[in-house]
CSV table of N, CA and C in Angstrom, one decimal:
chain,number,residue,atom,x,y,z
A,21,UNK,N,0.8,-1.2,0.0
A,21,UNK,CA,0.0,0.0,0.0
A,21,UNK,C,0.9,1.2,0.0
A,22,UNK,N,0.3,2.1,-0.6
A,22,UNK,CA,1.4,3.6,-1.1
A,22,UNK,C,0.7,4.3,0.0
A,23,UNK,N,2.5,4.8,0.7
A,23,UNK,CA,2.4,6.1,1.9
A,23,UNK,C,1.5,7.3,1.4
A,24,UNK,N,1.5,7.8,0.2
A,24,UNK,CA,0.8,9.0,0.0
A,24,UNK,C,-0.8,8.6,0.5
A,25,UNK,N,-1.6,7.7,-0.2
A,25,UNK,CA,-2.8,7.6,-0.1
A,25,UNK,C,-2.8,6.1,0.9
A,26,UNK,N,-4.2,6.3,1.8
A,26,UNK,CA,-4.4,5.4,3.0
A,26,UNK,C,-5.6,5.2,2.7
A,27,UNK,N,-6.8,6.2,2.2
A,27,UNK,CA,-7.7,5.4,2.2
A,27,UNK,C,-7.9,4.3,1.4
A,28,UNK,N,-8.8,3.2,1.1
A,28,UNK,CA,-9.0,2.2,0.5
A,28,UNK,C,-9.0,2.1,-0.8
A,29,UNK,N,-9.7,1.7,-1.4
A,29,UNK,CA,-9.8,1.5,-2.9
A,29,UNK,C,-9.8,3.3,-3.7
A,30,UNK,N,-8.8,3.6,-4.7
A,30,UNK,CA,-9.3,5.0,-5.0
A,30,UNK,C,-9.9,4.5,-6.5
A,31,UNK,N,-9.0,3.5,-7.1
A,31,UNK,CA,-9.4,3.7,-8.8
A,31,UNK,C,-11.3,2.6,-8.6
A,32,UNK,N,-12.4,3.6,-8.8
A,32,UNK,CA,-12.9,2.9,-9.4
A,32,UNK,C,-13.6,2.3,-10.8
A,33,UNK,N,-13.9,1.5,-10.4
A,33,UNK,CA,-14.1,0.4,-11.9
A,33,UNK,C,-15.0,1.4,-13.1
A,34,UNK,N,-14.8,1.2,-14.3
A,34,UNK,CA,-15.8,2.1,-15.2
A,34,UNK,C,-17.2,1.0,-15.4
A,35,UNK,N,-18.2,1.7,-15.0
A,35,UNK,CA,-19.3,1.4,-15.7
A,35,UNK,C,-19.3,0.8,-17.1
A,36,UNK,N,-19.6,-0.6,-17.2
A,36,UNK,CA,-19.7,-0.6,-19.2
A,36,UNK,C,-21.3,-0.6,-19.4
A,37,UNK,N,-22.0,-0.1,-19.9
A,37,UNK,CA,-22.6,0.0,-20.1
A,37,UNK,C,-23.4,-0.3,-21.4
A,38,UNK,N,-24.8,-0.9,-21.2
A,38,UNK,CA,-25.4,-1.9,-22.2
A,38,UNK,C,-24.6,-3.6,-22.7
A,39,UNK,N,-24.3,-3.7,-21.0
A,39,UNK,CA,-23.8,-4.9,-21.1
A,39,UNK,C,-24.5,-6.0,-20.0
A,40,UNK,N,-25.9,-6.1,-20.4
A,40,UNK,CA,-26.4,-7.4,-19.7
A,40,UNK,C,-27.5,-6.6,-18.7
A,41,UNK,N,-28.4,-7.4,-17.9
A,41,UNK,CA,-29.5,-7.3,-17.2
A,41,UNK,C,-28.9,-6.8,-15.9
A,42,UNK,N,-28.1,-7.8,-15.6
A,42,UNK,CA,-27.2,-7.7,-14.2
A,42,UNK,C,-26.4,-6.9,-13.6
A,43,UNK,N,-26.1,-6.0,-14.9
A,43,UNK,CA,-25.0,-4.9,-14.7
A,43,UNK,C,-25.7,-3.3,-14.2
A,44,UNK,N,-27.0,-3.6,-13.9
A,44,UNK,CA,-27.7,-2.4,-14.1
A,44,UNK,C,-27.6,-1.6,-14.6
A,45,UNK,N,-26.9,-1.6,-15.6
A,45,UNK,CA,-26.7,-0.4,-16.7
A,45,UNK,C,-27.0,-1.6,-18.0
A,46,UNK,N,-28.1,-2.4,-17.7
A,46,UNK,CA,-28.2,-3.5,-18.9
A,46,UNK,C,-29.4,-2.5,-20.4
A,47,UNK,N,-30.1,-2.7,-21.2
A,47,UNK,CA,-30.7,-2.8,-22.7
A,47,UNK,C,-30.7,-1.8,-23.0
A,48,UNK,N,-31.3,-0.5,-22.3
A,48,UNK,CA,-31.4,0.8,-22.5
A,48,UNK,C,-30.4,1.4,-21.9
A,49,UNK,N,-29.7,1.0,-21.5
A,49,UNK,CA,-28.3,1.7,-20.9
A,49,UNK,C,-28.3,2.9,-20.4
A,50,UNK,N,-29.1,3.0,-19.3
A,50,UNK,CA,-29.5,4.5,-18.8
A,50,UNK,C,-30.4,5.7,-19.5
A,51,UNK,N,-30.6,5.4,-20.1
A,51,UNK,CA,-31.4,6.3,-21.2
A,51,UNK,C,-32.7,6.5,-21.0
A,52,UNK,N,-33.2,6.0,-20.8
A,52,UNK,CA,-34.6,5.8,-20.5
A,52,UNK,C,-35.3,5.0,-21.8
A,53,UNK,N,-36.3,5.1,-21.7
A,53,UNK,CA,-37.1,4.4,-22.9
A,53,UNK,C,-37.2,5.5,-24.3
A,54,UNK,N,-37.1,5.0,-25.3
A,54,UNK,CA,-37.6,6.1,-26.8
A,54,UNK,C,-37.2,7.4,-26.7
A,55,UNK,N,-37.7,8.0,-27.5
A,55,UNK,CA,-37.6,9.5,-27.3
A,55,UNK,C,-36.5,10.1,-28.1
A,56,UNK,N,-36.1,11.5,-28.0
A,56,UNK,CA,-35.1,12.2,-28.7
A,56,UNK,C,-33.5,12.0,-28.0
A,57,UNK,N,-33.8,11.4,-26.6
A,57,UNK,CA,-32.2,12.0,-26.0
A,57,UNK,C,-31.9,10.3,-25.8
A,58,UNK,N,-32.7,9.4,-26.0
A,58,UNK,CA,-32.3,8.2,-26.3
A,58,UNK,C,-31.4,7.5,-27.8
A,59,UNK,N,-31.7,8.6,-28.7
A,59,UNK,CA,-30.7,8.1,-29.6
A,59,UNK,C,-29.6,8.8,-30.0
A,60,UNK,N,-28.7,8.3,-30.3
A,60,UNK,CA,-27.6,8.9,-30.5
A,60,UNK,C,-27.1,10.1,-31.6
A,61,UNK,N,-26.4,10.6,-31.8
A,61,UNK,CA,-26.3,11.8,-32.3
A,61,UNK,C,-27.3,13.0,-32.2
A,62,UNK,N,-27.5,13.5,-30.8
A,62,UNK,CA,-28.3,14.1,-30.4
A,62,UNK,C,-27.3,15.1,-30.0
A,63,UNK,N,-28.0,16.5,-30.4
A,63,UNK,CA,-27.6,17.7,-30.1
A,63,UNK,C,-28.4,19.1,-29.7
A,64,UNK,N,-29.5,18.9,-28.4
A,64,UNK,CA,-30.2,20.2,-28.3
A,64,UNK,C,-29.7,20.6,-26.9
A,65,UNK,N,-28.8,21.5,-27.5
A,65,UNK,CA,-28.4,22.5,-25.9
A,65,UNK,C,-28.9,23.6,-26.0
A,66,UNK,N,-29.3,23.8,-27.4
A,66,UNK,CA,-29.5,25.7,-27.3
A,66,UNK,C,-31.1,25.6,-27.5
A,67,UNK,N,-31.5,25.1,-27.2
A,67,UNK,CA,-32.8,24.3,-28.0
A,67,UNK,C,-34.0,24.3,-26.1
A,68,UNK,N,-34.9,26.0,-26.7
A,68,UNK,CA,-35.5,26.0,-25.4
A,68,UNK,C,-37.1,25.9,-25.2
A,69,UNK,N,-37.4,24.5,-25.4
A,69,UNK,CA,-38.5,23.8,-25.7
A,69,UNK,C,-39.2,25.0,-26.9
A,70,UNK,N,-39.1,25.4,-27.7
A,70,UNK,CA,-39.8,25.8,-28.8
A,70,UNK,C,-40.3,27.4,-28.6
A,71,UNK,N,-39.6,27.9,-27.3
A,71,UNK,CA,-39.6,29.1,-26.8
A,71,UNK,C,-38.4,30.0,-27.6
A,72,UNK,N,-38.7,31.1,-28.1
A,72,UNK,CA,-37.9,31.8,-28.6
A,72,UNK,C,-36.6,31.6,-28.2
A,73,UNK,N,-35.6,31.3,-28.9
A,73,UNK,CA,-33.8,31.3,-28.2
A,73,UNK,C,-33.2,32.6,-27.6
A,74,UNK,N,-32.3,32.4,-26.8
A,74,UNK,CA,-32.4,33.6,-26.4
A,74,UNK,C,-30.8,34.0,-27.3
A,75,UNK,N,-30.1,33.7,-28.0
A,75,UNK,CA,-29.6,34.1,-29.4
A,75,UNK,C,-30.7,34.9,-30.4
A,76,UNK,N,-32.1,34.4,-30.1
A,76,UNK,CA,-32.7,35.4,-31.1
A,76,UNK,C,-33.4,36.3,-30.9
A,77,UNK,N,-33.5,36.5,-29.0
A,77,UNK,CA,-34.1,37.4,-28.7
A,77,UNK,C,-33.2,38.4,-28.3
A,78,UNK,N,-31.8,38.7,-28.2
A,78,UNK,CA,-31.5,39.8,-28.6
A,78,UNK,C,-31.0,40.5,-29.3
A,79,UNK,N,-30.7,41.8,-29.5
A,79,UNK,CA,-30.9,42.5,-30.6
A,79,UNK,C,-29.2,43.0,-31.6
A,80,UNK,N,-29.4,42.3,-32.7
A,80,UNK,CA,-28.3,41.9,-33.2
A,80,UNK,C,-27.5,44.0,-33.4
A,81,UNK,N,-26.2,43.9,-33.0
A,81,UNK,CA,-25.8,45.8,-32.7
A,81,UNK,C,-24.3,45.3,-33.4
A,82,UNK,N,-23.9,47.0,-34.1
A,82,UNK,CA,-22.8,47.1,-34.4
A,82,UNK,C,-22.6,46.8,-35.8
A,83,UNK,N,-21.5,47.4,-36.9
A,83,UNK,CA,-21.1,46.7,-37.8
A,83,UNK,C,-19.4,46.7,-37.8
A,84,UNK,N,-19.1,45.7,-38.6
A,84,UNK,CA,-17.8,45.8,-38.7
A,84,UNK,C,-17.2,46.4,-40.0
A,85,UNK,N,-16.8,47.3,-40.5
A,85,UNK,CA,-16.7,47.7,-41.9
A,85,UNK,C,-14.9,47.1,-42.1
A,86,UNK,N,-15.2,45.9,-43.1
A,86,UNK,CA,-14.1,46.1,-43.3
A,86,UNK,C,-12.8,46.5,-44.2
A,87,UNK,N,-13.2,48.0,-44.8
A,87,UNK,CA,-12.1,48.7,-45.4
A,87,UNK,C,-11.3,49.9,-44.2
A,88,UNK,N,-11.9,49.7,-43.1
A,88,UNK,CA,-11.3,50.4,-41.8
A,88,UNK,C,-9.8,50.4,-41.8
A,89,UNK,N,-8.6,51.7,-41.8
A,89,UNK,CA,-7.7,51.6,-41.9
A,89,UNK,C,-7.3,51.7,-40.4
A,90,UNK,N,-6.0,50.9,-40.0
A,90,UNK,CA,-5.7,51.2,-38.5
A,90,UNK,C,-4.5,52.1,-38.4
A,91,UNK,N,-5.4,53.2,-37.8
A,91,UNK,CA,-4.3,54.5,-37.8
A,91,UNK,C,-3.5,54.2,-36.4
A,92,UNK,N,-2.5,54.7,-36.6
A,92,UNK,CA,-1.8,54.5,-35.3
A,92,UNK,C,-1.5,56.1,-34.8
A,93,UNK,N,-1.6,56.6,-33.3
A,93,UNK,CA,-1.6,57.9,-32.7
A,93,UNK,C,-0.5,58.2,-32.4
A,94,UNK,N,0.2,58.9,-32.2
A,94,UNK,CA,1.7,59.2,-31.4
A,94,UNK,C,1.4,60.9,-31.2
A,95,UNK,N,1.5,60.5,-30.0
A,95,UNK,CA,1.5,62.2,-29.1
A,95,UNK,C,2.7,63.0,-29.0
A,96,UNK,N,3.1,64.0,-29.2
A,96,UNK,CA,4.2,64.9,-29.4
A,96,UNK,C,5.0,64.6,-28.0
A,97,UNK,N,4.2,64.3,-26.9
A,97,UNK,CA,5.6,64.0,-25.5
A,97,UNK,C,5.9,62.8,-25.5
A,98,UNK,N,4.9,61.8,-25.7
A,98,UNK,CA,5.5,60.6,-25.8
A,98,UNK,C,6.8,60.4,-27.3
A,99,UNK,N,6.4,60.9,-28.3
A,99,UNK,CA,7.8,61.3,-29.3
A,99,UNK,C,9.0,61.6,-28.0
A,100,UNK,N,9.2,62.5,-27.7
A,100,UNK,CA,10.0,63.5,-26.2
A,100,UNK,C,10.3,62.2,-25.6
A,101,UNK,N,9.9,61.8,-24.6
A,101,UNK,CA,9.7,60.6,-24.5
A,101,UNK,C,10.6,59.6,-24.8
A,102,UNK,N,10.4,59.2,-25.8
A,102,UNK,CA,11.5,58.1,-26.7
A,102,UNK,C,12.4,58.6,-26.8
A,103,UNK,N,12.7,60.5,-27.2
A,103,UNK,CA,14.0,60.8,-27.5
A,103,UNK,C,15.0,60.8,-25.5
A,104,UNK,N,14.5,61.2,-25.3
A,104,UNK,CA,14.7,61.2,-23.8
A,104,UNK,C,15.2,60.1,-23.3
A,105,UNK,N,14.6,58.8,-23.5
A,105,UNK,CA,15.4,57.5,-22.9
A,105,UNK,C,16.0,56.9,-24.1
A,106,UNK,N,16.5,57.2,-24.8
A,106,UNK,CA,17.3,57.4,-26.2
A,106,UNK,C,16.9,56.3,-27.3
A,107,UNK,N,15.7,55.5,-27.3
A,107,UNK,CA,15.1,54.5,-27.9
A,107,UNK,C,15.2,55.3,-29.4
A,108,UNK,N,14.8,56.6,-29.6
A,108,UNK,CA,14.8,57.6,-30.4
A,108,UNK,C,16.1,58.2,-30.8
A,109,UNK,N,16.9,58.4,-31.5
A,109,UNK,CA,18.1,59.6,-31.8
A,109,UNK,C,17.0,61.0,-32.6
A,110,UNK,N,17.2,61.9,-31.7
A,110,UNK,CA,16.9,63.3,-32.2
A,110,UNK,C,17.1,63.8,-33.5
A,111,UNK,N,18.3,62.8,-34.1
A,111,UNK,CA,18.9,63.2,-35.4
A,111,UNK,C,17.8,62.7,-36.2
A,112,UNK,N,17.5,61.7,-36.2
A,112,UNK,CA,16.7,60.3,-37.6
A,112,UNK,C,15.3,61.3,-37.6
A,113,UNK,N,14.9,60.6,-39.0
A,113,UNK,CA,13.6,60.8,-39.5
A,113,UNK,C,12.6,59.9,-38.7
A,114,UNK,N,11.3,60.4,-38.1
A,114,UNK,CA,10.3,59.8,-37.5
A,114,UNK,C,9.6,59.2,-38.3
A,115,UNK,N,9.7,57.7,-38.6
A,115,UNK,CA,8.0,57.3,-39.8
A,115,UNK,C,7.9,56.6,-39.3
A,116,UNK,N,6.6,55.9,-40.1
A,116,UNK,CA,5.8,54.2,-39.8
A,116,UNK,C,7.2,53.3,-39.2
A,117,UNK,N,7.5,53.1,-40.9
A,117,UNK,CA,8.4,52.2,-40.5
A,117,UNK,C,9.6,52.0,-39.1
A,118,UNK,N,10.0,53.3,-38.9
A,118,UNK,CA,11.1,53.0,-37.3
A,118,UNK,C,10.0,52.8,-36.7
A,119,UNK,N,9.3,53.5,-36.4
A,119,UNK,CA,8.3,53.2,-35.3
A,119,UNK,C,7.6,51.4,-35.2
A,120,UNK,N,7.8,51.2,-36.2
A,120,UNK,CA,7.2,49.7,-36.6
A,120,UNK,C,8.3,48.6,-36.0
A,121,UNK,N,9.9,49.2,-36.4
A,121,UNK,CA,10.8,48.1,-36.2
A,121,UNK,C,10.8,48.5,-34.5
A,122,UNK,N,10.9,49.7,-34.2
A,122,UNK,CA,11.4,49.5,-32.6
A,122,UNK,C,10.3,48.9,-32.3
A,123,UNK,N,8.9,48.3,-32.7
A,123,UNK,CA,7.6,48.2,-31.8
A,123,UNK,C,7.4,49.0,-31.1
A,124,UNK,N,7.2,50.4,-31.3
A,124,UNK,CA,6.5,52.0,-30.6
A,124,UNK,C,4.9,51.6,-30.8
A,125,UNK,N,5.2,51.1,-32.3
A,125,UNK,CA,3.6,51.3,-33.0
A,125,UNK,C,3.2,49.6,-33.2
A,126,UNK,N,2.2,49.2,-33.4
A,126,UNK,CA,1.5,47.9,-33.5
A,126,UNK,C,1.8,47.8,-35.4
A,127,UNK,N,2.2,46.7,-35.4
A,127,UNK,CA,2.9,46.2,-37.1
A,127,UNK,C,1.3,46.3,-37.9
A,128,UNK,N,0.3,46.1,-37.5
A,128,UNK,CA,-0.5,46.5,-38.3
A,128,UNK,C,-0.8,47.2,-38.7
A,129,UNK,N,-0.7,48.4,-38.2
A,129,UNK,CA,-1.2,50.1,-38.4
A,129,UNK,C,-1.0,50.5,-40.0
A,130,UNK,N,-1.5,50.8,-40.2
A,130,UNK,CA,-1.2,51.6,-42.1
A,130,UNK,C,-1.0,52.7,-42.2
A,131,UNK,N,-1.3,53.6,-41.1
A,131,UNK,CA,-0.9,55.2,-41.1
A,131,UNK,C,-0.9,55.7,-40.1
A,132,UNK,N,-0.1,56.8,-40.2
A,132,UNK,CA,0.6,57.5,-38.6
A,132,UNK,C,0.1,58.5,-38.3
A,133,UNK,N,-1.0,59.0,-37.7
A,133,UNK,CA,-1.2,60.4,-37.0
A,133,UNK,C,-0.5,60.8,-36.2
A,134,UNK,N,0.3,62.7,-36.0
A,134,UNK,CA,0.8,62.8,-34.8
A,134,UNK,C,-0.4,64.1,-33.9
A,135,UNK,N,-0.2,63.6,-32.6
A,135,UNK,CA,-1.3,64.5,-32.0
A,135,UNK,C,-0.5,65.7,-31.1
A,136,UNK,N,-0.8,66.5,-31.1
A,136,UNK,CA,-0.5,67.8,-29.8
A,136,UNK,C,0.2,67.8,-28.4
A,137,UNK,N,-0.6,67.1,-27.7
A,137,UNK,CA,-0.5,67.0,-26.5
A,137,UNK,C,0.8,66.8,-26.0
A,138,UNK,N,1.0,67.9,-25.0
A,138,UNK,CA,2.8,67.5,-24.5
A,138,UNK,C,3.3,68.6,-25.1
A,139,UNK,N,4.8,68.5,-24.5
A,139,UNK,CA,5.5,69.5,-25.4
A,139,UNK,C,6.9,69.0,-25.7
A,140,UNK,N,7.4,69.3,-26.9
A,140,UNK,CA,8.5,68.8,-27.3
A,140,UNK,C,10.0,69.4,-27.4
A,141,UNK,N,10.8,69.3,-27.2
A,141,UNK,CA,12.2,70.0,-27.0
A,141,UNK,C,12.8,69.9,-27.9
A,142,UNK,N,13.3,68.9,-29.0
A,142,UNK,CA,14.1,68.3,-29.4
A,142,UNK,C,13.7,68.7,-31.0
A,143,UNK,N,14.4,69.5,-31.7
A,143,UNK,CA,14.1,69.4,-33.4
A,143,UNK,C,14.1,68.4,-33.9
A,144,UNK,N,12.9,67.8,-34.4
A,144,UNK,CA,12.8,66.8,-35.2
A,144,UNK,C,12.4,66.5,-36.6
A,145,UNK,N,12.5,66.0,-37.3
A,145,UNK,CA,12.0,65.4,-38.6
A,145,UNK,C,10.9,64.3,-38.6
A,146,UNK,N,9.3,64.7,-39.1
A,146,UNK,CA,8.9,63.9,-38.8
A,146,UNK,C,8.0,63.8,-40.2
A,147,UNK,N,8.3,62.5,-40.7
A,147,UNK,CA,7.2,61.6,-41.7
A,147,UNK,C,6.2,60.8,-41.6
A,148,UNK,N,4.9,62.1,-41.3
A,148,UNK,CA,3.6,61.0,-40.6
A,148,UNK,C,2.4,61.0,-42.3
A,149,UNK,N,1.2,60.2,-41.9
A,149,UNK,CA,0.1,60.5,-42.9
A,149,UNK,C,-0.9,61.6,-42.6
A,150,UNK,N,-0.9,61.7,-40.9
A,150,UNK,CA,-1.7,62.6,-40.9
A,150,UNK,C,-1.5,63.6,-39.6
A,151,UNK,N,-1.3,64.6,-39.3
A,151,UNK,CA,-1.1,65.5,-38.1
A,151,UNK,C,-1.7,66.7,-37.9
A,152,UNK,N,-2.4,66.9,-36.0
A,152,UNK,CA,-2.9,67.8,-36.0
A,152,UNK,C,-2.5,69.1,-35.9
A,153,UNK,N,-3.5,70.1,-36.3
A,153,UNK,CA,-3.1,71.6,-36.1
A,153,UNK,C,-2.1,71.7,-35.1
A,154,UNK,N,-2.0,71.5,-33.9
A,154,UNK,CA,-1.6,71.7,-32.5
A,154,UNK,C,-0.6,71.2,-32.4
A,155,UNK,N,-0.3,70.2,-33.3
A,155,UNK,CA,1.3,69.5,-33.6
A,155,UNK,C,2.2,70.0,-34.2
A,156,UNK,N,1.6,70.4,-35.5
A,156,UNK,CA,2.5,71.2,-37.1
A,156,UNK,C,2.8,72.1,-36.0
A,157,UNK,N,2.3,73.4,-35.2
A,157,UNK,CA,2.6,74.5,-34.6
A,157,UNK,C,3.6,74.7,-33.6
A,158,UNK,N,3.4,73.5,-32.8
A,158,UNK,CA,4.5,73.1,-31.9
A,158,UNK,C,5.7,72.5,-32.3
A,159,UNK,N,5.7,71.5,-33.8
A,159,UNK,CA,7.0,71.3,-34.0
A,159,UNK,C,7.4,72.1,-35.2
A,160,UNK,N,6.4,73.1,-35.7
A,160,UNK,CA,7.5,74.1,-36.4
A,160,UNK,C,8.3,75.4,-35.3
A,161,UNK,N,7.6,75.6,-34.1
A,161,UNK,CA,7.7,76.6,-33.3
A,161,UNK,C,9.5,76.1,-33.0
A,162,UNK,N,9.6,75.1,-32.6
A,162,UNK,CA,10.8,74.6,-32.3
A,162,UNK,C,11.5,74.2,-33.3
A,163,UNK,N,11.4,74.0,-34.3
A,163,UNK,CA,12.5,74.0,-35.4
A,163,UNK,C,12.7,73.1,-36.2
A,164,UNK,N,11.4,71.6,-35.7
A,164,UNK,CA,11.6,70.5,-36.9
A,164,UNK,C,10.6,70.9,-37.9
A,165,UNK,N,10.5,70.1,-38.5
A,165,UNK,CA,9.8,69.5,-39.7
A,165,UNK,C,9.2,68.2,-39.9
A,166,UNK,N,8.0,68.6,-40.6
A,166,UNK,CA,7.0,67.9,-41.3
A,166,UNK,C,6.3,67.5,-42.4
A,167,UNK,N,6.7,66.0,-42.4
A,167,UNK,CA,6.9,65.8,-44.1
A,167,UNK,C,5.2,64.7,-43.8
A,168,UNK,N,4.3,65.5,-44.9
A,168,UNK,CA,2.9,64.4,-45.1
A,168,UNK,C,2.9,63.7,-46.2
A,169,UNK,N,2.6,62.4,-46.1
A,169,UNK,CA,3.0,61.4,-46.9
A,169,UNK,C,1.7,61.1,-47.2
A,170,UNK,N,1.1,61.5,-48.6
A,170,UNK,CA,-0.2,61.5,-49.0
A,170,UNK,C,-0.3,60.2,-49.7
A,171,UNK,N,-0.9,59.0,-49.4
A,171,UNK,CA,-1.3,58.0,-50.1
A,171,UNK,C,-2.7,57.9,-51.0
């Protein structure tokens, strides 16, 4: 007998079932008599006796359009930011692509918005598809540039 376990019998025996009168699990083999869930390849789980499903009682919302382009955002401090813990060099051109190879931006994105928010120090060169008023003004105020890449 094994130290770990003390109580008595653990493995018990499997049921076979539809094997004989004696076995109590003998002709109908638990099933009961006729019917739908007596034969085999039966499948009603969603199935609520003939009462509306509740899949079809609520109310189908939303669409998905799928020519949606995934823009990707980059905020003027977070730029600062990257140049700051030097993931960024101040010197390089800002596009999709670096942003794609360092993983800044998600490899899916198809175009780059730059947003406002924050303030930036550092003259930069920046190649986005699309940028706001409040950005162009802040990074021409400081001395980089902005190159829009019209597709």
């Amino acid at each position: 007998m094994s130290t770990l376990n003390t109580t008595g019998k653990i493995k018990k025996k499997k049921i076979r079932v539809g094997r004989g009168i004696g076995s109590g699990k003998g002709k109908t083999s638990g099933r009961g008599v006729k019917g739908q869930k007596s034969r085999s390849g039966v499948a009603i789980n969603s199935f609520e006796g003939g009462q509306m499903p509740l899949y079809r009682r609520l109310p189908k919302r939303g669409f998905n359009y799928f020519g949606k382009l995934n823009i990707a955002i980059m905020n003027l401090n977070k730029i600062q930011s990257f140049i700051d813990k030097k993931t960024i060099k101040s010197g390089e051109t800002i596009n999709t692509e670096l942003l794609k190879k360092l993983k800044l931006i998600n490899k899916n994105s198809q175009k780059l918005k730059i947003l406002g928010t924050g303030e930036i120090k550092d003259k930069v060169n920046i190649e986005a598809d699309l940028i706001s008023k409040s950005a162009q003004e802040k990074l021409t105020k400081v001395g980089g540039s902005v190159k829009l890449e019209n597709n």
